[in-house]
Each structure stands twice: as structure tokens, then as C-alpha cells.
Tab-separated table of N, CA and C in Angstrom:
chain	number	residue	atom	x	y	z
A	135	MET	N	52.635	107.640	-40.617
A	135	MET	CA	51.765	106.134	-40.565
A	135	MET	C	52.538	105.494	-41.755
A	136	SER	N	52.878	104.283	-42.366
A	136	SER	CA	54.013	103.789	-43.131
A	136	SER	C	52.746	102.710	-43.407
A	137	THR	N	52.822	102.920	-45.016
A	137	THR	CA	52.173	102.135	-46.022
A	137	THR	C	52.856	100.875	-46.583
A	138	THR	N	51.871	99.703	-46.934
A	138	THR	CA	52.955	98.592	-47.040
A	138	THR	C	52.276	98.663	-48.854
A	139	MET	N	53.067	98.152	-49.741
A	139	MET	CA	52.863	97.675	-51.194
A	139	MET	C	52.857	96.197	-51.438
A	140	PRO	N	52.488	95.947	-52.358
A	140	PRO	CA	52.567	94.384	-52.189
A	140	PRO	C	53.633	94.028	-53.348
A	141	MET	N	54.063	93.267	-53.296
A	141	MET	CA	55.432	92.309	-54.072
A	141	MET	C	56.069	91.206	-53.876
A	142	ARG	N	56.526	91.045	-55.131
A	142	ARG	CA	56.963	89.468	-55.529
A	142	ARG	C	57.927	89.278	-54.669
A	143	VAL	N	58.187	87.889	-53.804
A	143	VAL	CA	59.471	87.566	-53.571
A	143	VAL	C	59.895	85.726	-53.951
A	144	ASP	N	60.898	85.481	-54.296
A	144	ASP	CA	61.408	84.380	-54.268
A	144	ASP	C	60.488	83.237	-53.365
A	145	GLY	N	59.916	81.983	-53.553
A	145	GLY	CA	59.424	81.181	-52.726
A	145	GLY	C	60.470	80.749	-51.623
A	146	ASP	N	62.032	80.365	-52.146
A	146	ASP	CA	62.980	80.527	-51.208
A	146	ASP	C	63.194	81.320	-50.170
A	147	LEU	N	63.103	82.521	-50.422
A	147	LEU	CA	63.205	83.881	-49.415
A	147	LEU	C	61.965	84.069	-48.518
A	148	PHE	N	60.725	83.478	-49.311
A	148	PHE	CA	59.342	83.269	-48.409
A	148	PHE	C	59.427	81.763	-47.443
A	149	GLU	N	59.977	81.352	-47.862
A	149	GLU	CA	59.791	79.796	-46.372
A	149	GLU	C	60.926	80.543	-45.701
A	150	ALA	N	61.921	80.964	-45.721
A	150	ALA	CA	62.933	81.165	-44.681
A	150	ALA	C	62.528	82.106	-43.847
A	151	ALA	N	61.911	83.104	-44.496
A	151	ALA	CA	61.372	84.333	-43.645
A	151	ALA	C	60.333	83.963	-42.456
A	152	LYS	N	59.471	82.796	-42.977
A	152	LYS	CA	58.371	82.001	-42.598
A	152	LYS	C	58.928	81.186	-41.123
A	153	SER	N	60.134	80.363	-41.649
A	153	SER	CA	60.859	79.471	-40.398
A	153	SER	C	61.540	80.092	-39.758
A	154	VAL	N	62.806	81.467	-40.274
A	154	VAL	CA	63.025	82.124	-38.986
A	154	VAL	C	61.863	83.391	-38.282
A	155	GLY	N	61.059	83.722	-39.113
A	155	GLY	CA	59.956	84.970	-38.179
A	155	GLY	C	59.343	84.210	-37.306
A	156	ALA	N	58.727	82.383	-37.508
A	156	ALA	CA	58.243	82.008	-36.459
A	156	ALA	C	59.170	82.037	-34.904
A	157	VAL	N	60.193	82.006	-35.486
A	157	VAL	CA	61.265	82.276	-33.624
A	157	VAL	C	61.073	83.482	-32.995
A	158	ALA	N	60.904	84.663	-33.707
A	158	ALA	CA	60.774	85.354	-33.201
A	158	ALA	C	59.379	86.328	-33.106
A	159	SER	N	58.721	85.503	-33.311
A	159	SER	CA	56.978	85.596	-33.426
A	159	SER	C	56.605	86.818	-34.729
A	160	ARG	N	57.559	86.797	-35.762
A	160	ARG	CA	57.184	87.426	-36.990
A	160	ARG	C	56.326	86.540	-37.715
A	161	SER	N	55.858	87.044	-38.561
A	161	SER	CA	55.046	86.319	-39.443
A	161	SER	C	56.001	86.710	-40.669
A	162	ALA	N	55.844	85.684	-41.697
A	162	ALA	CA	56.935	86.294	-43.131
A	162	ALA	C	57.234	87.210	-43.675
A	163	ALA	N	55.619	88.386	-43.283
A	163	ALA	CA	55.933	89.856	-44.226
A	163	ALA	C	56.536	90.468	-43.236
A	164	GLN	N	56.841	90.268	-41.911
A	164	GLN	CA	57.223	91.052	-40.797
A	164	GLN	C	58.988	90.320	-41.165
A	165	GLN	N	59.293	89.363	-41.294
A	165	GLN	CA	60.530	89.002	-41.312
A	165	GLN	C	61.464	89.693	-42.352
A	166	ILE	N	60.606	89.911	-43.403
A	166	ILE	CA	61.213	89.865	-44.606
A	166	ILE	C	61.196	91.880	-44.486
A	167	SER	N	60.566	92.102	-44.158
A	167	SER	CA	60.763	94.152	-43.975
A	167	SER	C	61.688	94.328	-42.678
A	168	HIS	N	61.812	93.446	-41.941
A	168	HIS	CA	62.734	93.267	-40.897
A	168	HIS	C	64.706	93.143	-41.459
A	169	TRP	N	64.110	91.792	-42.634
A	169	TRP	CA	65.583	92.056	-43.017
A	169	TRP	C	66.050	93.328	-44.182
A	170	ALA	N	64.761	93.911	-44.469
A	170	ALA	CA	64.797	95.127	-45.302
A	170	ALA	C	65.586	96.031	-44.717
A	171	ARG	N	64.991	96.549	-43.142
A	171	ARG	CA	65.503	97.707	-42.530
A	171	ARG	C	67.040	97.532	-42.283
A	172	ILE	N	67.472	96.023	-42.162
A	172	ILE	CA	68.431	95.816	-41.548
A	172	ILE	C	69.233	96.420	-42.653
A	173	GLY	N	69.132	95.791	-43.861
A	173	GLY	CA	69.826	95.838	-45.217
A	173	GLY	C	70.444	97.366	-45.645
A	174	ARG	N	69.085	97.889	-45.028
A	174	ARG	CA	69.651	99.405	-45.622
A	174	ARG	C	70.010	100.194	-44.801
A	175	GLU	N	70.169	99.823	-43.059
A	175	GLU	CA	70.885	99.960	-42.566
A	175	GLU	C	72.381	99.597	-43.301
A	176	LEU	N	72.947	98.352	-43.119
A	176	LEU	CA	74.171	97.333	-43.808
A	176	LEU	C	74.648	98.645	-44.678
A	177	GLU	N	73.936	99.051	-46.383
A	177	GLU	CA	74.394	98.985	-47.247
A	177	GLU	C	74.793	100.832	-46.886
A	178	ALA	N	73.929	101.109	-46.411
A	178	ALA	CA	74.085	102.925	-45.822
A	178	ALA	C	75.520	103.215	-44.840
A	179	SER	N	75.932	101.794	-44.733
A	179	SER	CA	77.058	102.152	-43.691
A	179	SER	C	78.148	101.284	-43.724
A	180	PRO	N	78.773	101.310	-44.657
A	180	PRO	CA	80.087	100.244	-45.660
A	180	PRO	C	80.858	100.066	-44.606
A	181	GLY	N	81.015	100.468	-43.545
A	181	GLY	CA	81.944	99.935	-42.676
A	181	GLY	C	81.579	98.713	-41.749
A	182	THR	N	80.256	98.872	-42.016
A	182	THR	CA	79.533	97.807	-40.858
A	182	THR	C	80.111	96.364	-41.220
A	183	SER	N	80.159	95.774	-39.662
A	183	SER	CA	80.043	93.822	-40.164
A	183	SER	C	79.270	92.909	-39.787
A	184	PRO	N	78.674	92.834	-40.648
A	184	PRO	CA	76.769	92.179	-40.651
A	184	PRO	C	77.144	90.964	-39.860
A	185	ARG	N	78.028	89.995	-40.025
A	185	ARG	CA	78.270	89.031	-38.821
A	185	ARG	C	78.895	89.510	-37.764
A	186	ASP	N	79.599	90.393	-37.183
A	186	ASP	CA	79.612	91.066	-35.937
A	186	ASP	C	78.270	91.599	-35.316
A	187	VAL	N	77.740	92.246	-36.017
A	187	VAL	CA	76.024	92.734	-35.596
A	187	VAL	C	75.273	91.434	-35.108
A	188	GLN	N	75.264	90.595	-36.398
A	188	GLN	CA	74.400	89.466	-35.873
A	188	GLN	C	74.733	88.416	-34.205
A	189	ARG	N	76.380	88.518	-34.555
A	189	ARG	CA	76.548	88.019	-32.895
A	189	ARG	C	76.277	88.616	-31.858
A	190	VAL	N	76.083	89.682	-32.128
A	190	VAL	CA	75.758	90.677	-30.694
A	190	VAL	C	74.436	90.585	-30.440
A	191	LEU	N	73.684	90.414	-31.742
A	191	LEU	CA	72.104	90.970	-31.073
A	191	LEU	C	71.550	89.079	-30.935
A	192	ALA	N	72.567	87.708	-31.500
A	192	ALA	CA	72.630	86.675	-30.821
A	192	ALA	C	72.798	86.066	-29.584
A	193	GLY	N	73.638	87.442	-28.886
A	193	GLY	CA	74.371	87.266	-27.376
A	193	GLY	C	75.464	86.323	-27.470
A	194	GLU	N	75.799	86.192	-28.564
A	194	GLU	CA	77.004	84.947	-28.435
A	194	GLU	C	78.096	85.249	-27.287
A	195	ALA	N	78.736	84.707	-27.041
A	195	ALA	CA	79.997	84.996	-25.904
A	195	ALA	C	81.376	85.581	-26.260
A	196	GLY	N	81.162	86.605	-25.802
A	196	GLY	CA	82.698	87.170	-26.617
A	196	GLY	C	82.315	88.533	-27.297
A	197	TYR	N	81.143	88.740	-27.876
A	197	TYR	CA	80.515	89.520	-28.960
A	197	TYR	C	79.614	90.621	-28.214
A	198	LYS	N	79.878	91.642	-27.886
A	198	LYS	CA	79.473	92.794	-26.914
A	198	LYS	C	79.446	94.054	-28.043
A	199	TYR	N	78.106	94.589	-27.786
A	199	TYR	CA	77.835	96.251	-28.091
A	199	TYR	C	78.984	96.821	-28.443
A	200	ASP	N	79.731	97.245	-27.099
A	200	ASP	CA	80.673	98.112	-26.497
A	200	ASP	C	81.761	97.598	-27.795
A	201	ASN	N	81.878	96.788	-28.637
A	201	ASN	CA	83.545	96.549	-28.763
A	201	ASN	C	83.066	97.008	-30.132
A	202	LEU	N	81.477	97.114	-30.833
A	202	LEU	CA	81.252	97.423	-32.492
A	202	LEU	C	81.336	98.801	-32.414
A	203	GLY	N	81.851	99.314	-33.646
A	203	GLY	CA	81.850	100.308	-34.173
A	203	GLY	C	80.804	101.015	-34.155
A	204	GLU	N	80.762	102.577	-34.110
A	204	GLU	CA	79.646	103.405	-34.103
A	204	GLU	C	78.798	103.102	-35.240
A	205	ARG	N	78.684	102.804	-36.184
A	205	ARG	CA	77.775	102.108	-37.331
A	205	ARG	C	77.183	101.283	-36.812
A	206	ASP	N	77.929	100.059	-36.290
A	206	ASP	CA	77.564	98.917	-36.309
A	206	ASP	C	76.918	98.897	-35.012
A	207	GLN	N	77.029	99.571	-33.914
A	207	GLN	CA	75.961	100.256	-33.344
A	207	GLN	C	74.602	100.675	-33.473
A	208	ALA	N	74.805	101.544	-34.372
A	208	ALA	CA	73.574	102.351	-34.595
A	208	ALA	C	72.644	100.817	-35.331
A	209	VAL	N	73.230	99.680	-35.824
A	209	VAL	CA	72.163	98.726	-36.497
A	209	VAL	C	72.098	97.943	-36.010
A	210	VAL	N	72.176	97.725	-34.438
A	210	VAL	CA	72.190	96.941	-33.635
A	210	VAL	C	71.150	97.993	-32.705
A	211	ARG	N	71.288	99.076	-32.479
A	211	ARG	CA	69.975	99.885	-32.017
A	211	ARG	C	68.938	100.170	-32.886
A	212	ALA	N	68.754	100.147	-33.995
A	212	ALA	CA	67.744	99.890	-34.923
A	212	ALA	C	67.261	98.516	-34.608
A	213	SER	N	67.673	97.842	-35.017
A	213	SER	CA	67.301	96.128	-34.272
A	213	SER	C	66.547	96.028	-33.195
A	214	TRP	N	67.036	96.436	-32.004
A	214	TRP	CA	66.643	96.650	-30.260
A	214	TRP	C	65.533	97.599	-30.439
A	215	ASP	N	65.024	98.614	-31.401
A	215	ASP	CA	64.230	99.273	-30.897
A	215	ASP	C	62.829	98.534	-31.694
A	216	GLU	N	63.267	97.677	-32.776
A	216	GLU	CA	62.463	97.135	-33.088
A	216	GLU	C	61.811	96.105	-32.573
A	217	GLN	N	62.659	95.605	-32.207
A	217	GLN	CA	61.973	94.551	-30.864
A	217	GLN	C	61.258	94.865	-30.081
A	218	LEU	N	62.072	95.966	-29.481
A	218	LEU	CA	61.178	96.925	-28.209
A	218	LEU	C	59.492	96.637	-28.406
A	219	ASP	N	59.690	97.397	-29.860
A	219	ASP	CA	58.408	97.657	-30.441
A	219	ASP	C	56.962	96.915	-30.171
A	220	GLU	N	57.700	95.589	-31.027
A	220	GLU	CA	56.983	94.503	-31.453
A	220	GLU	C	56.443	93.938	-30.294
A	221	ARG	N	57.640	93.682	-29.155
A	221	ARG	CA	57.151	93.289	-27.764
A	221	ARG	C	55.919	94.320	-27.128
A	222	ARG	N	56.524	95.792	-26.981
A	222	ARG	CA	55.354	96.303	-26.510
A	222	ARG	C	53.411	96.064	-26.922
A	223	ALA	N	53.721	96.308	-28.070
A	223	ALA	CA	52.450	96.579	-28.962
A	223	ALA	C	51.700	94.503	-28.649
A	224	LYS	N	52.500	93.934	-28.113
A	224	LYS	CA	51.755	92.866	-28.029
A	224	LYS	C	51.332	92.709	-25.971
A	225	LEU	N	51.685	93.426	-25.673
A	225	LEU	CA	51.741	93.456	-23.909
A	225	LEU	C	50.514	94.337	-23.679
A	226	ASN	N	49.944	93.469	-22.883
A	226	ASN	CA	48.711	93.705	-22.221
A	226	ASN	C	48.714	93.271	-20.632
A	227	LEU	N	49.418	93.882	-19.920
A	227	LEU	CA	49.047	93.905	-18.527
A	227	LEU	C	47.890	93.592	-17.965
A	228	ALA	N	46.913	94.181	-18.319
A	228	ALA	CA	45.828	94.626	-17.258
A	228	ALA	C	45.318	93.161	-17.610
A	229	THR	N	45.018	92.599	-18.736
A	229	THR	CA	44.969	91.293	-19.242
A	229	THR	C	45.212	90.029	-19.375
A	230	GLU	N	46.444	90.066	-18.368
A	230	GLU	CA	47.451	89.144	-17.891
A	230	GLU	C	47.255	89.289	-16.499
A	231	PHE	N	46.885	90.282	-15.635
A	231	PHE	CA	47.009	90.575	-14.102
A	231	PHE	C	45.216	89.815	-13.941
A	232	ALA	N	43.865	89.966	-14.410
A	232	ALA	CA	43.285	89.816	-14.574
A	232	ALA	C	43.128	88.741	-14.898
A	233	LYS	N	43.499	87.372	-15.616
A	233	LYS	CA	43.884	86.170	-16.010
A	233	LYS	C	44.230	85.563	-14.503
A	234	SER	N	45.180	86.186	-14.021
A	234	SER	CA	45.727	85.193	-13.173
A	234	SER	C	45.064	85.867	-11.769
A	235	GLY	N	44.133	86.682	-11.600
A	235	GLY	CA	43.713	86.962	-10.651
A	235	GLY	C	43.905	87.786	-9.739
A	236	ARG	N	44.954	88.590	-10.288
A	236	ARG	CA	45.811	89.870	-9.451
A	236	ARG	C	45.082	91.310	-9.534
A	237	SER	N	45.702	91.704	-8.451
A	237	SER	CA	45.520	93.183	-8.809
A	237	SER	C	46.592	94.017	-9.156
A	238	TRP	N	45.915	95.214	-9.313
A	238	TRP	CA	47.497	96.365	-10.226
A	238	TRP	C	46.943	97.324	-9.796
A	239	SER	N	47.741	98.227	-9.861
A	239	SER	CA	47.787	99.977	-9.929
A	239	SER	C	48.445	100.381	-11.210
A	240	GLU	N	47.949	101.353	-11.289
A	240	GLU	CA	48.505	102.371	-12.616
A	240	GLU	C	47.219	104.034	-12.435
A	241	ALA	N	48.294	104.894	-13.353
A	241	ALA	CA	47.683	106.228	-13.518
A	241	ALA	C	46.777	106.027	-14.636
A	242	ASP	N	45.803	107.394	-13.900
A	242	ASP	CA	44.972	107.347	-14.804
A	242	ASP	C	45.710	108.526	-15.989
A	243	ALA	N	44.581	109.235	-16.560
A	243	ALA	CA	45.019	109.996	-17.651
A	243	ALA	C	45.443	111.374	-16.517
A	244	GLN	N	44.966	112.302	-15.808
A	244	GLN	CA	45.376	112.877	-15.387
A	244	GLN	C	46.519	112.649	-13.869
A	245	GLY	N	46.746	111.162	-14.216
A	245	GLY	CA	48.092	111.003	-13.304
A	245	GLY	C	47.375	110.597	-11.721
A	246	HIS	N	46.331	110.209	-11.600
A	246	HIS	CA	45.706	109.808	-10.088
A	246	HIS	C	46.018	109.129	-10.289
A	247	LEU	N	46.017	107.644	-9.033
A	247	LEU	CA	46.153	106.581	-8.600
A	247	LEU	C	44.783	105.336	-8.964
A	248	VAL	N	45.037	104.441	-9.713
A	248	VAL	CA	43.927	103.614	-9.777
A	248	VAL	C	43.897	102.379	-9.265
A	249	LYS	N	43.236	102.168	-8.625
A	249	LYS	CA	43.640	100.416	-8.041
A	249	LYS	C	42.645	99.673	-9.059
A	250	ARG	N	43.408	98.645	-9.815
A	250	ARG	CA	42.315	97.801	-10.486
A	250	ARG	C	42.389	96.127	-9.690
A	251	HIS	N	40.887	95.651	-9.581
A	251	HIS	CA	41.087	94.258	-9.205
A	251	HIS	C	40.843	93.056	-10.274
A	252	HIS	N	40.839	91.673	-10.577
A	252	HIS	CA	40.891	90.729	-11.582
A	252	HIS	C	39.588	91.379	-12.412
A	253	ALA	N	38.338	91.783	-11.639
A	253	ALA	CA	37.454	91.971	-12.112
A	253	ALA	C	37.398	93.024	-12.936
A	254	GLN	N	38.315	94.680	-12.912
A	254	GLN	CA	38.477	95.618	-13.185
A	254	GLN	C	37.885	96.612	-12.729
A	255	GLN	N	37.365	96.861	-11.739
A	255	GLN	CA	36.874	97.575	-11.081
A	255	GLN	C	37.450	98.823	-10.453
A	256	ASP	N	36.979	99.914	-10.195
A	256	ASP	CA	38.106	101.212	-9.770
A	256	ASP	C	37.836	100.818	-8.236
A	257	ASP	N	38.841	101.361	-7.645
A	257	ASP	CA	39.265	102.013	-6.341
A	257	ASP	C	39.184	103.083	-5.705
A	258	ALA	N	39.291	104.032	-7.190
A	258	ALA	CA	40.102	105.330	-6.688
A	258	ALA	C	38.865	106.068	-6.195
């Protein structure tokens, strides 16, 4: 489990993190942490091209993951992993289905099928 430590950052960096983070549904602190992780990977990989990595992550035409070197691909994968973790943490399909009145099925802890209704009643 990771721990957090307080730190001071320049006001312009904080404002930029707030602005950019809002687009990615991150707080300023989460955005700064994201930038720090990417920076750590870039510094550890002197052969990386930050501009190309950024273009691949942005989905710009002509910039493809397969065209990156191994180190650049590692940076892109780290960013994708982080994005997926953030999205999974926010995902609650049971709540979404219940709000929309839809039924759904899922496996319980023993692997048995459980049918759920918008009132979340078991039919198993």
C-alpha cells in the first residue's frame, strides 16, 4: 500500500495540474502524481521520446504504439495501466444497472450464477 507525503509545489504547476487533471477526471494531486510517474519512467529510459509517447497516448494520427521503441512502449503501457486502474476504481455496474432498472447476472464468490434485478434481489 502506498503512502502519501505532503509537499509544496509552485502555484503555476498546481494550476496546470488542476486544469489538465479535470480533463482526465483527476484531482490536481493525482495529476501531479501521474506526471511524476511518467517523468520517473522517462528519466530511467534515456532513449525515450516524450513527444512521441504523448502523441500515442493522445491518439494522434500517424503515431502508433508499434512504431515506438521498447522503452517508449513501456512508458505508454504504464500510462494505460494507470488509466485502467482509475476507470476500474470508479466503475460500479451494479449501481448503473439498478439506476436504469436493468437486470444483470454475475458470479458469486463460489462461481455460481446469481441473477440480479434492479431491486437487487437474488434469483439463485
